[in-house]
Amino acid sequence: SEETTATTTTETTTQPFDLSSDANKEKIKSVDVYFKDANDKWQNLDKGDAKPNSTELYLKVEFDKIDTENLLEQHNGILVYSLPDFMRDFEKAGNGNLIAGKDNIGKITLYQTYLKDLVDKGSNQLDGSFYVKGQIDLTKINQNNGEAKLVVGDKTVTLNYGPDCIEKFGSVTI
């Protein structure tokens, strides 16, 4: 009689460290919004309202107190952050999962050797920042009278493109 042996392997997939999750929101030190003003100069909007002159935006996300050993061993050095759903056409600094609304559009992967070096030196927390450049999705904010609101912690930033934002900032190619 013939004997058959089956071998099964299980692969464990590590979940990225989600900086946007409720469990990790205290790790976000700040989120700054940069927009172009009437003179086409980049301005930082820390709190309050602004009337941008362009649909281009930069977000700078600062984080701190991320456990380096946990990030390395439990999350494979991968950090993710959910971006506002009123943004589109993202570019990121560095290689990196970024989320636009519900769409996973990329990630930020930290160098394993760097994290291992921190752990070996006894440095158990990671502080840093990343930038993301994108565009305002006019179809999303048009439903909200041309306003894009970003709420982070106790800070609310409102970019007011106006109720005629699609006519003013949209473009049609024929």
Tab-separated table of N, CA, C and O in Angstrom, residues 39-122:
chain	number	residue	atom	x	y	z
A	39	ASN	N	-0.737	84.699	-3.241
A	39	ASN	CA	0.535	85.013	-3.903
A	39	ASN	C	1.305	83.757	-4.311
A	39	ASN	O	2.494	83.836	-4.620
A	40	ASP	N	0.639	82.610	-4.275
A	40	ASP	CA	1.253	81.329	-4.621
A	40	ASP	C	2.400	80.924	-3.693
A	40	ASP	O	3.303	80.203	-4.083
A	41	LYS	N	2.365	81.401	-2.458
A	41	LYS	CA	3.378	81.056	-1.453
A	41	LYS	C	2.777	80.004	-0.508
A	41	LYS	O	1.606	80.092	-0.141
A	42	TRP	N	3.616	79.034	-0.111
A	42	TRP	CA	3.155	78.003	0.822
A	42	TRP	C	2.982	78.607	2.206
A	42	TRP	O	3.860	79.289	2.701
A	43	GLN	N	1.815	78.346	2.812
A	43	GLN	CA	1.503	78.817	4.161
A	43	GLN	C	1.122	77.633	5.035
A	43	GLN	O	0.486	76.697	4.563
A	44	ASN	N	1.477	77.717	6.309
A	44	ASN	CA	1.129	76.676	7.262
A	44	ASN	C	-0.142	77.103	7.992
A	44	ASN	O	-0.191	78.183	8.569
A	45	LEU	N	-1.159	76.270	7.943
A	45	LEU	CA	-2.398	76.545	8.676
A	45	LEU	C	-2.420	75.642	9.904
A	45	LEU	O	-2.629	74.446	9.811
A	46	ASP	N	-2.149	76.255	11.051
A	46	ASP	CA	-2.081	75.507	12.301
A	46	ASP	C	-3.460	75.270	12.880
A	46	ASP	O	-3.762	74.215	13.410
A	47	LYS	N	-4.314	76.262	12.809
A	47	LYS	CA	-5.659	76.186	13.379
A	47	LYS	C	-6.500	77.248	12.694
A	47	LYS	O	-5.998	78.312	12.351
A	48	GLY	N	-7.785	76.992	12.498
A	48	GLY	CA	-8.658	78.006	11.927
A	48	GLY	C	-8.987	77.759	10.473
A	48	GLY	O	-8.987	76.635	10.007
A	49	ASP	N	-9.261	78.867	9.743
A	49	ASP	CA	-9.727	78.793	8.364
A	49	ASP	C	-8.741	79.458	7.412
A	49	ASP	O	-8.005	80.357	7.801
A	50	ALA	N	-8.786	79.020	6.157
A	50	ALA	CA	-7.970	79.646	5.115
A	50	ALA	C	-8.691	79.507	3.781
A	50	ALA	O	-9.522	78.616	3.600
A	51	LYS	N	-8.371	80.410	2.861
A	51	LYS	CA	-8.904	80.347	1.500
A	51	LYS	C	-7.735	80.101	0.553
A	51	LYS	O	-7.073	81.042	0.122
A	52	PRO	N	-7.461	78.844	0.241
A	52	PRO	CA	-6.321	78.510	-0.616
A	52	PRO	C	-6.500	79.013	-2.045
A	52	PRO	O	-7.611	79.224	-2.519
A	53	ASN	N	-5.365	79.187	-2.727
A	53	ASN	CA	-5.348	79.645	-4.107
A	53	ASN	C	-5.052	78.498	-5.064
A	53	ASN	O	-4.898	78.721	-6.253
A	54	SER	N	-4.958	77.290	-4.550
A	54	SER	CA	-4.582	76.133	-5.354
A	54	SER	C	-5.162	74.886	-4.696
A	54	SER	O	-5.449	74.892	-3.512
A	55	THR	N	-5.311	73.828	-5.470
A	55	THR	CA	-5.802	72.570	-4.899
A	55	THR	C	-4.664	71.722	-4.330
A	55	THR	O	-4.904	70.674	-3.756
A	56	GLU	N	-3.418	72.186	-4.476
A	56	GLU	CA	-2.278	71.459	-3.913
A	56	GLU	C	-2.230	71.609	-2.393
A	56	GLU	O	-2.477	72.683	-1.869
A	57	LEU	N	-1.885	70.518	-1.711
A	57	LEU	CA	-1.756	70.520	-0.253
A	57	LEU	C	-0.556	69.692	0.160
A	57	LEU	O	-0.181	68.744	-0.519
A	58	TYR	N	0.029	70.065	1.283
A	58	TYR	CA	1.023	69.236	1.956
A	58	TYR	C	0.498	68.967	3.347
A	58	TYR	O	-0.058	69.855	3.981
A	59	LEU	N	0.674	67.750	3.822
A	59	LEU	CA	0.411	67.430	5.219
A	59	LEU	C	1.734	66.979	5.819
A	59	LEU	O	2.458	66.178	5.220
A	60	LYS	N	2.037	67.499	6.981
A	60	LYS	CA	3.202	67.031	7.722
A	60	LYS	C	2.676	66.391	8.995
A	60	LYS	O	1.979	67.035	9.775
A	61	VAL	N	2.992	65.126	9.187
A	61	VAL	CA	2.535	64.382	10.355
A	61	VAL	C	3.751	64.112	11.245
A	61	VAL	O	4.709	63.480	10.804
A	62	GLU	N	3.695	64.633	12.473
A	62	GLU	CA	4.751	64.371	13.450
A	62	GLU	C	4.239	63.349	14.452
A	62	GLU	O	3.113	63.456	14.930
A	63	PHE	N	5.079	62.370	14.740
A	63	PHE	CA	4.704	61.349	15.711
A	63	PHE	C	5.815	61.198	16.732
A	63	PHE	O	6.948	61.595	16.510
A	64	ASP	N	5.469	60.630	17.890
A	64	ASP	CA	6.487	60.369	18.900
A	64	ASP	C	6.079	59.191	19.781
A	64	ASP	O	4.950	58.715	19.727
A	65	LYS	N	7.035	58.720	20.547
A	65	LYS	CA	6.842	57.667	21.540
A	65	LYS	C	6.309	56.351	20.961
A	65	LYS	O	5.516	55.661	21.589
A	66	ILE	N	6.758	56.000	19.743
A	66	ILE	CA	6.414	54.691	19.182
A	66	ILE	C	7.482	53.715	19.657
A	66	ILE	O	8.674	53.956	19.492
A	67	ASP	N	7.058	52.621	20.274
A	67	ASP	CA	7.968	51.622	20.809
A	67	ASP	C	8.725	50.952	19.657
A	67	ASP	O	8.128	50.263	18.832
A	68	THR	N	10.051	51.154	19.600
A	68	THR	CA	10.850	50.669	18.476
A	68	THR	C	10.878	49.142	18.394
A	68	THR	O	10.769	48.587	17.305
A	69	GLU	N	10.997	48.478	19.530
A	69	GLU	CA	11.041	47.017	19.516
A	69	GLU	C	9.716	46.442	19.034
A	69	GLU	O	9.669	45.530	18.215
A	70	ASN	N	8.614	47.008	19.514
A	70	ASN	CA	7.281	46.584	19.095
A	70	ASN	C	7.086	46.841	17.598
A	70	ASN	O	6.573	45.987	16.878
A	71	LEU	N	7.502	48.020	17.121
A	71	LEU	CA	7.362	48.369	15.708
A	71	LEU	C	8.145	47.393	14.835
A	71	LEU	O	7.662	46.944	13.797
A	72	LEU	N	9.328	47.035	15.274
A	72	LEU	CA	10.177	46.115	14.523
A	72	LEU	C	9.646	44.687	14.547
A	72	LEU	O	9.465	44.061	13.505
A	73	GLU	N	9.350	44.171	15.751
A	73	GLU	CA	8.993	42.763	15.891
A	73	GLU	C	7.532	42.455	15.585
A	73	GLU	O	7.224	41.408	15.022
A	74	GLN	N	6.617	43.344	15.968
A	74	GLN	CA	5.188	43.078	15.770
A	74	GLN	C	4.638	43.632	14.454
A	74	GLN	O	3.617	43.166	13.969
A	75	HIS	N	5.297	44.646	13.915
A	75	HIS	CA	4.751	45.322	12.728
A	75	HIS	C	5.736	45.370	11.569
A	75	HIS	O	5.495	46.062	10.583
A	76	ASN	N	6.856	44.661	11.699
A	76	ASN	CA	7.838	44.564	10.624
A	76	ASN	C	8.358	45.930	10.162
A	76	ASN	O	8.736	46.103	9.012
A	77	GLY	N	8.319	46.922	11.054
A	77	GLY	CA	8.835	48.251	10.722
A	77	GLY	C	7.936	49.039	9.789
A	77	GLY	O	8.373	50.008	9.178
A	78	ILE	N	6.677	48.629	9.659
A	78	ILE	CA	5.756	49.291	8.723
A	78	ILE	C	4.743	50.137	9.486
A	78	ILE	O	4.076	49.674	10.401
A	79	LEU	N	4.650	51.390	9.080
A	79	LEU	CA	3.766	52.380	9.690
A	79	LEU	C	2.723	52.780	8.663
A	79	LEU	O	3.062	53.012	7.493
A	80	VAL	N	1.451	52.858	9.041
A	80	VAL	CA	0.408	53.348	8.134
A	80	VAL	C	-0.318	54.519	8.785
A	80	VAL	O	-0.351	54.646	10.011
A	81	TYR	N	-0.864	55.390	7.956
A	81	TYR	CA	-1.599	56.554	8.431
A	81	TYR	C	-2.736	56.844	7.462
A	81	TYR	O	-2.525	56.872	6.249
A	82	SER	N	-3.947	57.040	7.975
A	82	SER	CA	-5.105	57.329	7.122
A	82	SER	C	-5.157	58.815	6.800
A	82	SER	O	-5.194	59.650	7.706
A	83	LEU	N	-5.153	59.104	5.528
A	83	LEU	CA	-5.223	60.493	5.070
A	83	LEU	C	-6.675	60.900	4.880
A	83	LEU	O	-7.547	60.059	4.668
A	84	PRO	N	-6.958	62.201	4.952
A	84	PRO	CA	-8.344	62.657	4.787
A	84	PRO	C	-8.913	62.235	3.428
A	84	PRO	O	-8.198	62.262	2.427
A	85	ASP	N	-10.198	61.849	3.408
A	85	ASP	CA	-10.775	61.392	2.148
A	85	ASP	C	-11.019	62.513	1.151
A	85	ASP	O	-11.350	62.264	0.003
A	86	PHE	N	-10.813	63.784	1.577
A	86	PHE	CA	-10.958	64.883	0.615
A	86	PHE	C	-9.662	65.138	-0.159
A	86	PHE	O	-9.573	66.064	-0.945
A	87	MET	N	-8.645	64.305	0.067
A	87	MET	CA	-7.398	64.433	-0.682
A	87	MET	C	-7.282	63.312	-1.711
A	87	MET	O	-7.850	62.245	-1.552
A	88	ARG	N	-6.522	63.589	-2.770
A	88	ARG	CA	-6.283	62.581	-3.806
A	88	ARG	C	-4.912	62.823	-4.429
A	88	ARG	O	-4.255	63.807	-4.114
A	89	ASP	N	-4.510	61.942	-5.322
A	89	ASP	CA	-3.243	62.075	-6.063
A	89	ASP	C	-2.057	62.308	-5.142
A	89	ASP	O	-1.358	63.310	-5.219
A	90	PHE	N	-1.824	61.366	-4.271
A	90	PHE	CA	-0.780	61.513	-3.266
A	90	PHE	C	0.606	61.196	-3.790
A	90	PHE	O	0.782	60.338	-4.629
A	91	GLU	N	1.561	61.892	-3.227
A	91	GLU	CA	2.969	61.536	-3.365
A	91	GLU	C	3.476	61.490	-1.937
A	91	GLU	O	3.017	62.225	-1.088
A	92	LYS	N	4.436	60.643	-1.687
A	92	LYS	CA	4.962	60.587	-0.327
A	92	LYS	C	6.474	60.723	-0.340
A	92	LYS	O	7.116	60.429	-1.332
A	93	ALA	N	6.979	61.178	0.754
A	93	ALA	CA	8.424	61.278	0.898
A	93	ALA	C	8.931	59.945	1.409
A	93	ALA	O	8.455	59.439	2.408
A	94	GLY	N	9.857	59.349	0.722
A	94	GLY	CA	10.387	58.057	1.144
A	94	GLY	C	9.545	56.930	0.584
A	94	GLY	O	8.554	57.162	-0.093
A	95	ASN	N	9.971	55.680	0.834
A	95	ASN	CA	9.108	54.589	0.370
A	95	ASN	C	8.151	54.291	1.485
A	95	ASN	O	8.441	54.310	2.641
A	96	GLY	N	7.131	54.114	1.182
A	96	GLY	CA	6.295	53.923	2.293
A	96	GLY	C	4.950	53.441	1.834
A	96	GLY	O	4.752	53.158	0.684
A	97	ASN	N	2.193	52.225	3.869
A	97	ASN	CA	0.835	52.233	3.390
A	97	ASN	C	0.193	53.536	3.784
A	97	ASN	O	0.074	53.802	4.964
A	98	LEU	N	-0.151	54.309	2.832
A	98	LEU	CA	-0.963	55.475	3.113
A	98	LEU	C	-2.375	55.166	2.665
A	98	LEU	O	-2.588	54.498	1.677
A	99	ILE	N	-3.344	55.671	3.413
A	99	ILE	CA	-4.749	55.383	3.143
A	99	ILE	C	-5.439	56.667	2.711
A	99	ILE	O	-5.326	57.675	3.383
A	100	ALA	N	-6.127	56.634	1.585
A	100	ALA	CA	-6.939	57.769	1.129
A	100	ALA	C	-8.387	57.349	1.259
A	100	ALA	O	-8.855	56.516	0.495
A	101	GLY	N	-9.096	57.924	2.231
A	101	GLY	CA	-10.456	57.468	2.506
A	101	GLY	C	-10.385	56.015	2.928
A	101	GLY	O	-9.774	55.702	3.937
A	102	LYS	N	-10.969	55.122	2.125
A	102	LYS	CA	-10.915	53.698	2.445
A	102	LYS	C	-9.895	52.961	1.593
A	102	LYS	O	-9.723	51.767	1.721
A	103	ASP	N	-9.225	53.681	0.678
A	103	ASP	CA	-8.288	53.045	-0.231
A	103	ASP	C	-6.879	53.031	0.337
A	103	ASP	O	-6.360	54.056	0.759
A	104	ASN	N	-6.278	51.871	0.308
A	104	ASN	CA	-4.894	51.733	0.727
A	104	ASN	C	-4.034	52.163	-0.454
A	104	ASN	O	-4.098	51.570	-1.512
A	105	ILE	N	-3.259	53.221	-0.275
A	105	ILE	CA	-2.496	53.743	-1.409
A	105	ILE	C	-0.989	53.695	-1.197
A	105	ILE	O	-0.238	54.239	-1.985
A	106	GLY	N	-0.533	53.068	-0.162
A	106	GLY	CA	0.908	52.995	0.059
A	106	GLY	C	1.229	52.827	1.527
A	106	GLY	O	0.347	52.738	2.364
A	107	LYS	N	2.507	52.760	1.870
A	107	LYS	CA	2.918	52.597	3.267
A	107	LYS	C	4.276	53.246	3.470
A	107	LYS	O	4.986	53.553	2.524
A	108	ILE	N	4.622	53.431	4.718
A	108	ILE	CA	5.933	53.943	5.076
A	108	ILE	C	6.670	52.804	5.751
A	108	ILE	O	6.230	52.289	6.774
A	109	THR	N	7.756	52.361	5.147
A	109	THR	CA	8.537	51.273	5.705
A	109	THR	C	9.830	51.840	6.257
A	109	THR	O	10.576	52.505	5.544
A	110	LEU	N	10.066	51.585	7.520
A	110	LEU	CA	11.287	52.073	8.157
A	110	LEU	C	12.388	51.034	7.972
A	110	LEU	O	12.126	49.834	7.947
A	111	TYR	N	13.611	51.504	7.849
A	111	TYR	CA	14.733	50.593	7.656
A	111	TYR	C	14.881	49.672	8.862
A	111	TYR	O	15.016	50.132	9.993
A	112	GLN	N	14.870	48.361	8.584
A	112	GLN	CA	15.012	47.362	9.647
A	112	GLN	C	16.319	47.568	10.413
A	112	GLN	O	16.343	47.479	11.636
A	113	THR	N	17.398	47.855	9.682
A	113	THR	CA	18.704	48.013	10.335
A	113	THR	C	18.697	49.200	11.290
A	113	THR	O	19.288	49.139	12.367
A	114	TYR	N	17.998	50.267	10.905
A	114	TYR	CA	17.911	51.446	11.764
A	114	TYR	C	17.170	51.104	13.060
A	114	TYR	O	17.608	51.433	14.159
A	115	LEU	N	16.019	50.430	12.913
A	115	LEU	CA	15.228	50.055	14.093
A	115	LEU	C	15.992	49.085	14.987
A	115	LEU	O	15.993	49.225	16.211
A	116	LYS	N	16.678	48.098	14.370
A	116	LYS	CA	17.463	47.139	15.153
A	116	LYS	C	18.570	47.856	15.917
A	116	LYS	O	18.843	47.543	17.071
A	117	ASP	N	19.190	48.832	15.255
A	117	ASP	CA	20.253	49.607	15.889
A	117	ASP	C	19.710	50.369	17.105
A	117	ASP	O	20.346	50.410	18.152
A	118	LEU	N	18.519	50.961	16.957
A	118	LEU	CA	17.891	51.669	18.082
A	118	LEU	C	17.623	50.712	19.241
A	118	LEU	O	17.905	51.026	20.395
A	119	VAL	N	17.069	49.540	18.916
A	119	VAL	CA	16.754	48.543	19.948
A	119	VAL	C	18.042	48.091	20.639
A	119	VAL	O	18.102	48.023	21.868
A	120	ASP	N	19.079	47.824	19.836
A	120	ASP	CA	20.363	47.381	20.405
A	120	ASP	C	20.978	48.432	21.322
A	120	ASP	O	21.622	48.098	22.312
A	121	LYS	N	20.771	49.689	20.993
A	121	LYS	CA	21.317	50.778	21.814
A	121	LYS	C	20.428	51.096	23.016
A	121	LYS	O	20.723	52.001	23.784
A	122	GLY	N	19.320	50.369	23.132
A	122	GLY	CA	18.425	50.587	24.265
A	122	GLY	C	17.480	51.765	24.078
A	122	GLY	O	16.807	52.183	25.010
